Coordinates of N, CA and C in Angstrom, one line a residue:
M25 N -111.8 -132.5 -5.6 CA -111.1 -131.4 -5.4 C -111.7 -131.0 -4.1
E26 N -110.6 -130.3 -3.4 CA -111.1 -129.5 -2.0 C -110.6 -128.0 -2.1
H27 N -111.6 -127.1 -1.8 CA -111.1 -125.7 -2.0 C -110.0 -125.4 -0.9
N28 N -109.2 -124.6 -1.1 CA -108.1 -123.9 -0.3 C -108.5 -123.4 1.2
G29 N -107.5 -123.6 2.1 CA -108.1 -123.0 3.5 C -108.4 -121.3 3.7
Y30 N -107.7 -120.8 2.5 CA -107.8 -119.2 2.7 C -109.3 -118.7 2.6
V31 N -110.0 -119.8 1.7 CA -111.5 -119.4 1.7 C -112.2 -119.8 3.0
D32 N -112.0 -120.6 3.8 CA -112.7 -120.3 5.0 C -112.3 -119.5 5.9
L33 N -111.0 -119.2 6.1 CA -110.7 -118.0 6.9 C -111.3 -116.5 6.3
L34 N -111.1 -116.3 5.1 CA -112.1 -114.9 4.6 C -113.5 -115.2 5.0
L35 N -114.1 -116.3 4.6 CA -115.4 -116.4 5.0 C -115.7 -116.0 6.6
G36 N -114.7 -116.6 7.3 CA -114.7 -116.4 8.7 C -114.8 -114.7 9.3
E37 N -113.6 -114.3 8.2 CA -113.3 -112.9 8.7 C -114.6 -111.8 8.1
F38 N -115.1 -112.3 7.1 CA -116.5 -111.3 6.6 C -117.5 -111.6 7.6
K39 N -117.8 -112.7 7.9 CA -118.8 -113.0 8.8 C -118.6 -112.3 10.1
H40 N -117.3 -111.7 10.6 CA -116.9 -111.3 11.9 C -117.3 -110.0 11.3
Y41 N -117.1 -109.3 10.4 CA -117.1 -108.2 10.0 C -118.9 -107.9 10.0
K42 N -119.7 -108.5 9.5 CA -121.2 -108.4 9.5 C -121.4 -108.4 10.8
T43 N -121.0 -109.4 11.6 CA -121.4 -109.3 13.2 C -121.4 -108.1 13.9
R44 N -120.1 -107.6 13.5 CA -119.5 -106.4 14.3 C -120.3 -105.1 13.7
L45 N -120.8 -104.8 12.2 CA -121.7 -104.0 11.6 C -123.1 -104.1 12.5
A46 N -123.7 -105.3 12.7 CA -124.9 -105.6 13.4 C -124.9 -105.0 14.6
H47 N -123.9 -105.2 15.4 CA -124.0 -104.9 16.8 C -123.5 -103.3 16.9
G48 N -123.2 -102.6 15.9 CA -122.3 -101.5 15.9 C -123.7 -100.2 16.2
G49 N -124.7 -100.5 16.0 CA -125.5 -99.3 16.2 C -125.8 -98.6 15.0
I50 N -125.3 -99.3 13.8 CA -125.6 -98.6 12.4 C -126.9 -99.0 11.9
Q51 N -127.3 -98.0 11.1 CA -128.8 -98.1 10.5 C -128.6 -99.6 9.7
K52 N -129.7 -100.2 9.1 CA -129.5 -101.3 8.3 C -128.9 -100.7 6.8
E53 N -129.6 -99.6 6.6 CA -129.4 -99.3 5.0 C -127.8 -98.9 5.0
V54 N -127.3 -98.5 6.0 CA -125.8 -98.1 6.2 C -124.9 -99.4 6.2
Q55 N -125.5 -100.3 7.1 CA -124.9 -101.5 7.1 C -124.7 -102.7 5.8
D56 N -125.9 -102.4 5.3 CA -125.8 -103.1 3.7 C -124.9 -102.5 2.8
L57 N -124.6 -101.0 2.7 CA -123.7 -100.3 2.1 C -122.3 -100.8 2.3
L58 N -122.0 -100.8 3.8 CA -120.8 -101.3 4.2 C -120.3 -102.7 3.8
L59 N -121.5 -103.6 3.8 CA -121.5 -105.0 3.5 C -121.1 -105.1 1.9
D60 N -121.6 -103.9 1.2 CA -121.2 -103.9 -0.4 C -119.9 -103.5 -0.7
Y61 N -119.4 -102.4 0.2 CA -118.2 -102.1 -0.1 C -117.1 -103.0 0.4
G62 N -117.6 -103.9 1.4 CA -116.8 -104.8 1.8 C -116.5 -106.2 0.8
L63 N -117.7 -106.3 -0.2 CA -117.2 -107.3 -1.1 C -116.4 -106.8 -2.4
E64 N -116.6 -105.4 -2.8 CA -115.8 -105.1 -3.9 C -114.3 -104.9 -3.2
I65 N -113.9 -105.1 -1.9 CA -112.7 -105.0 -1.6 C -112.1 -106.4 -1.5
V66 N -113.2 -107.3 -1.3 CA -112.7 -108.8 -1.3 C -112.5 -109.2 -2.6
A67 N -113.5 -108.7 -3.5 CA -112.9 -108.8 -5.3 C -111.8 -108.3 -5.7
E68 N -111.4 -107.1 -5.2 CA -110.3 -106.4 -5.8 C -109.0 -107.1 -5.2
T69 N -109.0 -107.5 -3.7 CA -107.8 -108.2 -3.0 C -107.5 -109.5 -3.7
L70 N -108.7 -110.0 -4.2 CA -108.5 -111.4 -4.8 C -107.9 -111.3 -6.0
I71 N -108.4 -110.3 -6.9 CA -107.6 -110.0 -8.3 C -106.2 -109.8 -8.4
E72 N -106.1 -108.9 -7.1 CA -104.7 -108.3 -7.1 C -103.9 -109.3 -6.8
G73 N -104.1 -110.3 -5.6 CA -103.5 -111.6 -5.7 C -103.4 -112.4 -6.4
L74 N -104.0 -112.7 -7.6 CA -104.2 -113.4 -8.6 C -103.4 -112.9 -10.1
S75 N -103.1 -111.9 -9.8 CA -102.4 -111.0 -10.9 C -100.8 -111.3 -10.7
R76 N -100.7 -111.6 -9.4 CA -99.4 -111.8 -8.8 C -98.9 -113.1 -8.6
V77 N -99.5 -114.1 -9.2 CA -99.2 -115.3 -9.3 C -98.0 -115.6 -10.4
K78 N -97.0 -116.3 -9.8 CA -96.0 -116.4 -11.0 C -95.9 -117.6 -11.6
R79 N -96.7 -118.8 -11.2 CA -96.7 -120.1 -11.8 C -98.0 -120.6 -11.5
C80 N -98.6 -121.2 -12.6 CA -99.7 -121.9 -12.2 C -100.3 -122.9 -13.6
T81 N -100.7 -124.1 -13.1 CA -101.2 -124.9 -13.9 C -102.8 -124.9 -14.4
D82 N -103.3 -125.5 -15.4 CA -104.4 -125.4 -15.7 C -105.3 -125.8 -14.4
E83 N -104.6 -127.3 -14.0 CA -105.5 -127.5 -12.5 C -105.6 -126.4 -11.5
G84 N -104.5 -125.9 -11.4 CA -104.4 -124.6 -10.4 C -105.6 -123.4 -10.6
R85 N -105.6 -123.4 -12.0 CA -106.6 -122.5 -12.3 C -107.9 -122.8 -12.0
A86 N -108.3 -124.1 -12.4 CA -109.5 -124.6 -12.1 C -109.7 -124.7 -10.3
L87 N -108.7 -124.6 -9.8 CA -109.1 -125.0 -8.1 C -109.3 -123.2 -7.8
M88 N -108.6 -122.6 -8.3 CA -108.8 -120.8 -8.4 C -110.4 -120.6 -8.3
S89 N -111.0 -121.2 -9.5 CA -112.4 -121.1 -9.9 C -113.3 -121.7 -8.9
L90 N -112.8 -123.0 -8.4 CA -113.4 -123.8 -7.1 C -113.5 -122.9 -5.9
D91 N -112.2 -122.4 -5.4 CA -112.4 -121.2 -4.5 C -113.3 -120.4 -4.3
L92 N -113.5 -119.5 -5.6 CA -114.5 -118.8 -5.9 C -115.6 -119.1 -5.6
Q93 N -115.9 -120.2 -6.2 CA -117.3 -120.5 -6.0 C -117.6 -120.9 -4.5
V94 N -116.8 -121.7 -4.0 CA -117.2 -121.7 -2.5 C -117.2 -120.7 -2.0
L95 N -116.4 -119.4 -2.1 CA -116.4 -118.2 -1.5 C -117.8 -117.7 -1.7
I96 N -118.3 -117.3 -2.9 CA -119.7 -117.1 -3.6 C -120.9 -117.6 -2.5
N97 N -120.8 -119.2 -2.5 CA -121.7 -119.7 -1.9 C -121.8 -119.4 -0.6
G98 N -120.9 -119.5 0.3 CA -120.5 -119.2 1.7 C -121.1 -117.8 2.1
L99 N -120.4 -116.8 1.2 CA -120.8 -115.3 1.6 C -122.1 -115.2 1.3
Q100 N -122.9 -115.9 0.4 CA -124.2 -115.7 0.3 C -125.3 -116.4 1.5
H101 N -124.8 -117.2 2.1 CA -125.6 -117.5 3.4 C -125.5 -116.4 4.3
F102 N -124.8 -115.8 4.4 CA -125.0 -114.4 5.6 C -124.9 -113.1 5.0
V103 N -125.2 -113.1 3.7 CA -125.5 -111.2 3.1 C -126.5 -111.4 2.5
S104 N -127.5 -110.5 2.6 CA -128.8 -110.4 2.2 C -128.4 -109.9 0.5
I105 N -127.7 -109.4 0.3 CA -127.5 -109.1 -1.4 C -126.9 -110.1 -2.1
N106 N -127.2 -110.0 -3.5 CA -126.6 -111.0 -4.5 C -125.2 -110.8 -4.7
V107 N -124.1 -111.5 -4.0 CA -122.8 -111.9 -4.1 C -122.4 -111.8 -5.4
K108 N -122.9 -112.8 -6.3 CA -122.3 -113.3 -7.5 C -121.9 -112.2 -8.5
P109 N -123.0 -111.0 -8.6 CA -122.5 -110.0 -9.6 C -121.1 -109.2 -9.0
K110 N -120.9 -109.2 -7.7 CA -119.8 -108.4 -6.8 C -118.3 -108.9 -7.2
L111 N -118.5 -110.7 -7.4 CA -117.5 -111.1 -7.4 C -117.2 -111.5 -9.1
Q112 N -118.1 -111.2 -9.9 CA -118.1 -111.7 -11.4 C -116.9 -111.3 -11.9
I113 N -116.1 -110.0 -11.4 CA -114.9 -109.5 -12.2 C -113.7 -110.6 -11.7
V114 N -113.7 -111.0 -10.5 CA -112.9 -112.1 -10.2 C -112.9 -113.3 -11.1
E115 N -114.1 -113.7 -11.3 CA -114.1 -115.0 -12.2 C -113.9 -114.9 -13.6
T116 N -114.2 -113.7 -14.3 CA -113.9 -113.2 -15.5 C -112.1 -113.0 -15.7
F117 N -111.5 -112.7 -14.6 CA -110.1 -112.4 -14.3 C -109.1 -114.1 -14.5
I118 N -110.0 -115.0 -13.7 CA -109.4 -116.1 -13.6 C -109.8 -116.7 -15.1
K119 N -110.7 -116.6 -15.8 CA -111.1 -117.3 -16.9 C -110.4 -116.8 -18.2
A120 N -109.6 -115.3 -17.7 CA -108.9 -114.8 -18.9 C -107.6 -115.6 -19.1
Y121 N -107.0 -116.6 -18.2 CA -106.0 -117.4 -18.2 C -106.2 -118.4 -19.5
Y122 N -107.4 -118.7 -20.0 CA -107.8 -119.8 -21.1 C -107.9 -118.9 -22.2
L123 N -107.7 -117.9 -22.3 CA -107.9 -117.2 -23.7 C -106.7 -117.7 -24.6
P124 N -107.1 -117.6 -25.8 CA -106.0 -117.8 -27.0 C -105.0 -116.6 -26.9
E125 N -103.9 -116.6 -27.3 CA -103.0 -115.5 -27.0 C -103.2 -114.4 -28.1
T126 N -103.9 -114.5 -28.9 CA -104.4 -113.5 -29.9 C -105.5 -112.9 -29.4
E127 N -106.1 -113.1 -28.2 CA -107.0 -112.2 -27.6 C -106.8 -111.4 -26.7
Y128 N -105.6 -111.6 -26.2 CA -105.3 -111.0 -24.7 C -105.1 -109.3 -25.1
V129 N -104.9 -108.6 -26.1 CA -104.8 -107.3 -26.7 C -106.3 -107.1 -26.5
H130 N -107.1 -107.6 -26.9 CA -108.6 -107.3 -27.3 C -109.2 -107.4 -25.7
W131 N -108.9 -108.5 -25.2 CA -109.4 -108.6 -23.8 C -108.8 -107.7 -22.7
A132 N -107.8 -107.0 -22.6 CA -107.0 -106.1 -22.1 C -107.8 -104.8 -22.5
R133 N -108.1 -104.5 -23.6 CA -109.0 -103.0 -23.9 C -110.3 -103.2 -23.4
A134 N -111.2 -104.3 -23.3 CA -112.4 -104.4 -23.2 C -112.5 -104.6 -21.8
H135 N -111.5 -104.1 -20.7 CA -111.5 -104.8 -19.5 C -110.8 -103.6 -18.6
P136 N -111.4 -102.4 -18.8 CA -110.8 -101.1 -18.0 C -110.9 -101.3 -16.6
E137 N -111.4 -102.4 -16.2 CA -111.9 -102.7 -14.6 C -110.4 -103.0 -13.9
Y138 N -109.6 -103.6 -14.9 CA -108.2 -104.1 -14.1 C -107.2 -103.2 -14.6
S139 N -106.3 -103.0 -13.5 CA -105.1 -102.1 -13.9 C -104.2 -102.6 -14.7
K140 N -103.4 -101.6 -15.3 CA -102.3 -102.2 -16.2 C -101.4 -103.3 -15.6
N141 N -101.1 -103.3 -14.2 CA -100.2 -104.0 -13.7 C -101.0 -105.3 -13.3
Q142 N -102.2 -105.3 -13.3 CA -103.2 -106.8 -13.0 C -103.0 -107.4 -14.5
I143 N -103.2 -106.9 -15.4 CA -103.3 -107.2 -17.1 C -101.7 -107.5 -17.2
V144 N -100.6 -107.0 -17.1 CA -99.3 -107.3 -17.4 C -99.2 -108.4 -16.5
G145 N -99.6 -108.5 -15.4 CA -99.1 -110.0 -14.3 C -100.1 -111.3 -15.0
L146 N -101.2 -111.2 -15.5 CA -101.9 -112.0 -16.1 C -101.1 -112.6 -17.4
I147 N -100.9 -111.5 -18.3 CA -100.1 -112.0 -19.5 C -98.5 -112.5 -19.1
N148 N -97.7 -111.9 -18.2 CA -96.5 -112.8 -17.8 C -96.8 -114.0 -17.4
L149 N -97.9 -114.1 -16.6 CA -98.0 -115.7 -16.3 C -98.7 -116.7 -17.3
V150 N -99.7 -116.2 -18.2 CA -99.9 -116.7 -19.3 C -98.8 -117.1 -20.4
A151 N -97.9 -116.2 -20.7 CA -96.7 -116.4 -21.4 C -95.7 -117.3 -21.0
S152 N -95.5 -117.4 -19.6 CA -94.4 -118.4 -19.0 C -94.9 -119.8 -19.0
M153 N -96.5 -119.9 -18.7 CA -96.9 -121.2 -18.4 C -97.2 -121.9 -19.7
K154 N -97.8 -121.1 -20.8 CA -98.1 -121.6 -22.2 C -97.0 -121.5 -22.8
G155 N -95.6 -121.3 -22.6 CA -94.6 -121.3 -23.5 C -94.3 -120.5 -24.8
W156 N -95.3 -118.8 -24.5 CA -95.0 -118.3 -25.6 C -93.8 -117.7 -25.7
K157 N -93.2 -117.3 -27.0 CA -92.0 -116.9 -27.4 C -91.9 -115.4 -26.6
R158 N -90.7 -115.1 -26.5 CA -90.4 -113.8 -25.6 C -91.1 -112.6 -26.7
K159 N -90.7 -112.9 -27.8 CA -91.1 -111.9 -28.7 C -92.6 -111.6 -28.8
T160 N -93.4 -112.6 -28.7 CA -95.0 -112.5 -28.5 C -95.2 -111.9 -27.3
R161 N -94.7 -112.6 -26.1 CA -94.9 -111.8 -25.1 C -94.8 -110.2 -24.8
L162 N -93.5 -109.6 -25.5 CA -93.3 -108.5 -25.3 C -94.2 -107.5 -26.3
E163 N -94.6 -108.2 -27.6 CA -95.4 -107.6 -28.6 C -96.8 -107.3 -28.0
V164 N -97.3 -108.1 -27.0 CA -98.5 -107.9 -26.8 C -98.8 -107.0 -25.3
L165 N -97.8 -107.3 -24.5 CA -97.5 -106.0 -23.6 C -97.3 -104.5 -24.0
E166 N -96.8 -104.8 -25.2 CA -96.5 -103.3 -26.0 C -97.9 -102.8 -26.5
K167 N -98.7 -103.8 -27.0 CA -99.8 -103.3 -27.6 C -100.9 -102.9 -26.6
I168 N -100.8 -103.2 -25.3 CA -101.9 -103.0 -24.3 C -101.3 -101.6 -23.6
D169 N -100.3 -101.2 -23.9 CA -100.1 -99.7 -23.3 C -100.8 -98.6 -23.7

C-alpha cells in the first residue's frame, strides 16, 4: 500500500514553515515552541477531517494509519522534538473505528480531548459502515450527551 499524496504536501508545507521560522530572526526556544504549536494544529486538523469522513472501509482506515505513520516519520526528520506524542491523539481517533459497538460510550467519556462533533462524526461513520441498527446508533449518541 502507498500513502496518500496529501501527506507529502503536508510534509512540504511543514518543512517550509520550519524554514521560515529558522530564517525569521526568532530565538531557537521560540521557534521550537511555534513548531510544537504547529504540530498540535496538524493533529487537530487531521482529527477534524477524519471526523467528517462519511464512508470508510477497514482497508481505508488502515490506509489512514499508514498515512499517519508516514507523516510522523517524515516530520521527525526535520523537527528536533519527538513528534509521535503530539500525533498520538490522531492515532487514537483512527483506532477507535475498530472498537466494539458497546465500547463507544465509555471511549467518548474517556477522551474529552475530542469535541462532541468529532465523536458524533466517528459514531455515525461506524454505525453506517458496520450496519448498526438506527436505534443502537441513536442510543449511543444519546448516552454521550
